[in-house]
mmCIF file of C-alpha atoms in Angstrom:
data_model
loop_
_atom_site.group_PDB
_atom_site.id
_atom_site.type_symbol
_atom_site.label_atom_id
_atom_site.label_comp_id
_atom_site.label_asym_id
_atom_site.label_seq_id
_atom_site.Cartn_x
_atom_site.Cartn_y
_atom_site.Cartn_z
ATOM 1 C CA MET A 1 136.576 98.356 -53.893
ATOM 2 C CA PRO A 2 138.513 100.972 -55.940
ATOM 3 C CA ASN A 3 138.988 102.993 -52.724
ATOM 4 C CA THR A 4 140.624 99.938 -51.128
ATOM 5 C CA LEU A 5 143.070 99.568 -54.005
ATOM 6 C CA ASP A 6 143.894 103.280 -53.924
ATOM 7 C CA ARG A 7 144.399 103.095 -50.177
ATOM 8 C CA ARG A 8 146.580 99.995 -50.518
ATOM 9 C CA THR A 9 148.683 101.639 -53.200
ATOM 10 C CA LEU A 10 149.083 104.697 -50.998
ATOM 11 C CA VAL A 11 150.077 102.532 -48.016
ATOM 12 C CA ALA A 12 152.659 100.708 -50.144
ATOM 13 C CA MET A 13 154.113 103.965 -51.468
ATOM 14 C CA LEU A 14 154.256 105.549 -48.016
ATOM 15 C CA ALA A 15 155.887 102.447 -46.591
ATOM 16 C CA SER A 16 158.475 102.512 -49.379
ATOM 17 C CA ALA A 17 159.184 106.170 -48.718
ATOM 18 C CA GLY A 18 159.472 105.355 -45.019
ATOM 19 C CA VAL A 19 162.054 102.717 -45.818
ATOM 20 C CA ILE A 20 164.219 105.292 -47.537
ATOM 21 C CA ALA A 21 163.604 108.178 -45.165
ATOM 22 C CA ILE A 22 163.625 106.366 -41.834
ATOM 23 C CA THR A 23 165.747 103.250 -42.094
ATOM 24 C CA GLY A 24 167.957 103.537 -45.149
ATOM 25 C CA CYS A 25 166.259 100.795 -47.202
ATOM 26 C CA GLY A 26 166.053 98.127 -44.541
ATOM 27 C CA GLN A 27 169.315 98.785 -42.746
ATOM 28 C CA ALA A 28 169.040 96.903 -39.465
ATOM 29 C CA LYS A 29 170.665 97.623 -36.114
ATOM 30 C CA GLN A 30 173.813 95.576 -35.616
ATOM 31 C CA SER A 31 173.932 93.047 -32.816
ATOM 32 C CA GLY A 32 175.315 89.597 -32.254
ATOM 33 C CA ASN A 33 172.192 88.052 -33.754
ATOM 34 C CA SER A 34 171.504 90.407 -36.661
ATOM 35 C CA GLN A 35 173.050 90.213 -40.070
ATOM 36 C CA SER A 36 174.526 93.353 -41.590
ATOM 37 C CA ARG A 37 172.360 95.164 -44.115
ATOM 38 C CA SER A 38 173.454 97.236 -47.091
ATOM 39 C CA GLU A 39 172.167 100.742 -47.809
ATOM 40 C CA SER A 40 169.825 99.565 -50.578
ATOM 41 C CA PRO A 41 168.561 96.226 -51.849
ATOM 42 C CA PRO A 42 170.633 94.724 -54.656
ATOM 43 C CA LYS A 43 169.056 94.816 -58.105
ATOM 44 C CA VAL A 44 168.135 91.435 -59.556
ATOM 45 C CA GLN A 45 167.642 90.169 -63.077
ATOM 46 C CA ALA A 46 163.839 90.480 -63.237
ATOM 47 C CA ALA A 47 162.962 87.280 -61.387
ATOM 48 C CA GLN A 48 159.242 86.518 -61.053
ATOM 49 C CA MET A 49 158.078 86.523 -57.420
ATOM 50 C CA THR A 50 154.630 85.478 -56.211
ATOM 51 C CA VAL A 51 153.612 86.826 -52.803
ATOM 52 C CA TYR A 52 150.705 85.097 -51.055
ATOM 53 C CA ARG A 53 149.017 87.140 -48.361
ATOM 54 C CA ASP A 54 145.852 87.575 -46.375
ATOM 55 C CA PRO A 55 143.687 90.160 -48.169
ATOM 56 C CA SER A 56 143.670 92.452 -45.120
ATOM 57 C CA CYS A 57 147.458 92.600 -44.657
ATOM 58 C CA GLY A 58 149.032 95.992 -45.360
ATOM 59 C CA CYS A 59 152.642 95.282 -44.416
ATOM 60 C CA CYS A 60 152.736 92.606 -47.118
ATOM 61 C CA GLU A 61 152.144 95.349 -49.689
ATOM 62 C CA ALA A 62 155.044 97.320 -48.224
ATOM 63 C CA TRP A 63 157.382 94.294 -48.459
ATOM 64 C CA ALA A 64 156.217 93.635 -52.048
ATOM 65 C CA ALA A 65 156.975 97.274 -52.939
ATOM 66 C CA ILE A 66 160.518 96.813 -51.610
ATOM 67 C CA ALA A 67 160.859 93.642 -53.718
ATOM 68 C CA ARG A 68 159.720 95.589 -56.790
ATOM 69 C CA GLN A 69 162.299 98.303 -56.053
ATOM 70 C CA ALA A 70 164.931 95.559 -55.970
ATOM 71 C CA GLY A 71 163.893 94.496 -59.487
ATOM 72 C CA TYR A 72 161.552 91.546 -58.907
ATOM 73 C CA HIS A 73 158.367 91.176 -60.950
ATOM 74 C CA VAL A 74 155.930 90.760 -58.053
ATOM 75 C CA SER A 75 152.453 89.263 -58.243
ATOM 76 C CA LEU A 76 150.343 89.640 -55.098
ATOM 77 C CA VAL A 77 147.866 86.816 -54.537
ATOM 78 C CA ASP A 78 145.191 87.329 -51.879
ATOM 79 C CA ARG A 79 144.484 84.078 -50.026
ATOM 80 C CA PRO A 80 142.236 83.724 -46.982
ATOM 81 C CA ASP A 81 143.763 80.255 -46.385
ATOM 82 C CA MET A 82 147.346 81.263 -45.572
ATOM 83 C CA PRO A 83 147.994 78.377 -43.132
ATOM 84 C CA ALA A 84 147.198 75.933 -45.957
ATOM 85 C CA ILE A 85 149.527 77.788 -48.361
ATOM 86 C CA LYS A 86 152.349 77.712 -45.805
ATOM 87 C CA ALA A 87 151.807 73.993 -45.177
ATOM 88 C CA LYS A 88 151.748 73.233 -48.913
ATOM 89 C CA LEU A 89 155.014 75.130 -49.428
ATOM 90 C CA GLY A 90 156.708 73.505 -46.423
ATOM 91 C CA VAL A 91 157.067 76.538 -44.165
ATOM 92 C CA PRO A 92 157.824 75.358 -40.603
ATOM 93 C CA GLU A 93 155.306 76.688 -38.061
ATOM 94 C CA GLU A 94 158.151 78.087 -35.919
ATOM 95 C CA VAL A 95 159.037 80.656 -38.594
ATOM 96 C CA ALA A 96 155.559 81.496 -39.909
ATOM 97 C CA SER A 97 154.918 85.153 -40.629
ATOM 98 C CA CYS A 98 152.246 87.161 -42.403
ATOM 99 C CA HIS A 99 153.107 86.496 -46.054
ATOM 100 C CA THR A 100 154.778 83.759 -48.068
ATOM 101 C CA ALA A 101 156.563 84.277 -51.381
ATOM 102 C CA THR A 102 157.958 81.957 -54.007
ATOM 103 C CA VAL A 103 160.770 82.848 -56.377
ATOM 104 C CA GLU A 104 162.807 80.530 -58.623
ATOM 105 C CA GLY A 105 161.657 77.460 -56.680
ATOM 106 C CA PHE A 106 162.514 78.868 -53.243
ATOM 107 C CA VAL A 107 160.132 79.933 -50.475
ATOM 108 C CA ILE A 108 160.564 83.305 -48.760
ATOM 109 C CA GLU A 109 158.624 83.599 -45.490
ATOM 110 C CA GLY A 110 157.943 86.963 -43.922
ATOM 111 C CA HIS A 111 159.955 90.159 -43.877
ATOM 112 C CA VAL A 112 163.230 88.844 -45.317
ATOM 113 C CA PRO A 113 165.658 91.560 -46.510
ATOM 114 C CA MET A 114 166.153 91.638 -50.286
ATOM 115 C CA GLU A 115 169.921 91.166 -50.004
ATOM 116 C CA ASP A 116 169.271 87.782 -48.366
ATOM 117 C CA VAL A 117 166.790 86.825 -51.098
ATOM 118 C CA ALA A 118 169.339 87.823 -53.754
ATOM 119 C CA ARG A 119 172.083 85.801 -52.053
ATOM 120 C CA LEU A 120 169.827 82.736 -51.826
ATOM 121 C CA LEU A 121 169.070 82.960 -55.544
ATOM 122 C CA LYS A 122 172.716 83.558 -56.451
ATOM 123 C CA ASP A 123 174.174 80.790 -54.269
ATOM 124 C CA LYS A 124 171.338 78.283 -54.845
ATOM 125 C CA SER A 125 172.400 76.614 -51.616
ATOM 126 C CA GLU A 126 171.825 72.878 -51.813
ATOM 127 C CA GLY A 127 169.280 71.537 -49.375
ATOM 128 C CA ILE A 128 167.645 74.886 -48.637
ATOM 129 C CA ARG A 129 163.904 74.980 -49.375
ATOM 130 C CA GLY A 130 163.515 78.555 -48.216
ATOM 131 C CA ILE A 131 164.466 81.362 -45.874
ATOM 132 C CA ALA A 132 162.414 83.187 -43.264
ATOM 133 C CA VAL A 133 162.318 86.007 -40.768
ATOM 134 C CA PRO A 134 160.103 84.636 -37.986
ATOM 135 C CA GLY A 135 157.241 86.830 -36.819
ATOM 136 C CA MET A 136 157.035 90.467 -37.772
ATOM 137 C CA PRO A 137 160.041 92.247 -36.202
ATOM 138 C CA ARG A 138 159.914 96.041 -36.051
ATOM 139 C CA GLY A 139 162.344 97.613 -38.489
ATOM 140 C CA SER A 140 162.488 94.632 -40.842
ATOM 141 C CA PRO A 141 161.642 95.376 -44.508
ATOM 142 C CA GLY A 142 157.981 96.357 -44.666
ATOM 143 C CA MET A 143 157.768 96.754 -40.877
ATOM 144 C CA GLU A 144 159.549 100.096 -40.518
ATOM 145 C CA MET A 145 158.387 102.184 -37.567
ATOM 146 C CA PRO A 146 157.775 105.963 -37.667
ATOM 147 C CA ASP A 147 160.060 106.390 -34.650
ATOM 148 C CA GLY A 148 162.817 104.290 -36.265
ATOM 149 C CA SER A 149 162.646 101.585 -33.590
ATOM 150 C CA LYS A 150 163.976 98.173 -34.577
ATOM 151 C CA ASP A 151 164.017 94.663 -33.186
ATOM 152 C CA ASP A 152 166.959 92.343 -33.708
ATOM 153 C CA PHE A 153 166.138 89.517 -36.069
ATOM 154 C CA GLN A 154 167.879 86.645 -37.755
ATOM 155 C CA VAL A 155 167.196 85.182 -41.177
ATOM 156 C CA MET A 156 166.631 81.448 -40.886
ATOM 157 C CA ALA A 157 166.968 78.771 -43.569
ATOM 158 C CA PHE A 158 164.782 75.678 -43.690
ATOM 159 C CA ASP A 159 165.003 72.452 -45.637
ATOM 160 C CA ALA A 160 162.280 70.223 -47.103
ATOM 161 C CA ALA A 161 161.940 68.397 -43.765
ATOM 162 C CA GLY A 162 161.426 71.684 -41.884
ATOM 163 C CA LYS A 163 164.833 71.654 -40.180
ATOM 164 C CA LEU A 164 165.938 75.190 -39.300
ATOM 165 C CA SER A 165 169.395 76.750 -39.353
ATOM 166 C CA ALA A 166 170.804 80.275 -39.455
ATOM 167 C CA PHE A 167 171.100 81.636 -42.989
ATOM 168 C CA LYS A 168 174.717 82.742 -42.831
ATOM 169 C CA ALA A 169 176.172 85.728 -44.652
#
């Protein structure tokens, strides 16, 4: 198993380097549906973040590395029962992605940019249970492509009842 950990660490480091070299730390293409992205994730005050993921997922490691760069204390928890974790945390099926994180009582689903996580924690928007980037869009944090290709994506907010809305900047 040590080879797996070394390989995973290497994948996470390469993905982080790819973020900087290819996409400017998660900077997304502008469109009517995409939110603007800053050059680098904002630094946070050492919040504890737990990231639940399937043990075979590599992009989750890349997203966790980006969260660490932003200043979060990240714990990765391998769980083969991700649908049960998502259900327990109230993640609507429509926005399910590959990993689910918790930080300061909020749920972060999928490849959410760190600036959106930081804004959620700063604003502590009433009624929001969590935020999500549905699916696994190319070019989102942790899903950078070698050719620089990107999909438009929108960060969604969800409440305790599973009602979705755009997470506005």
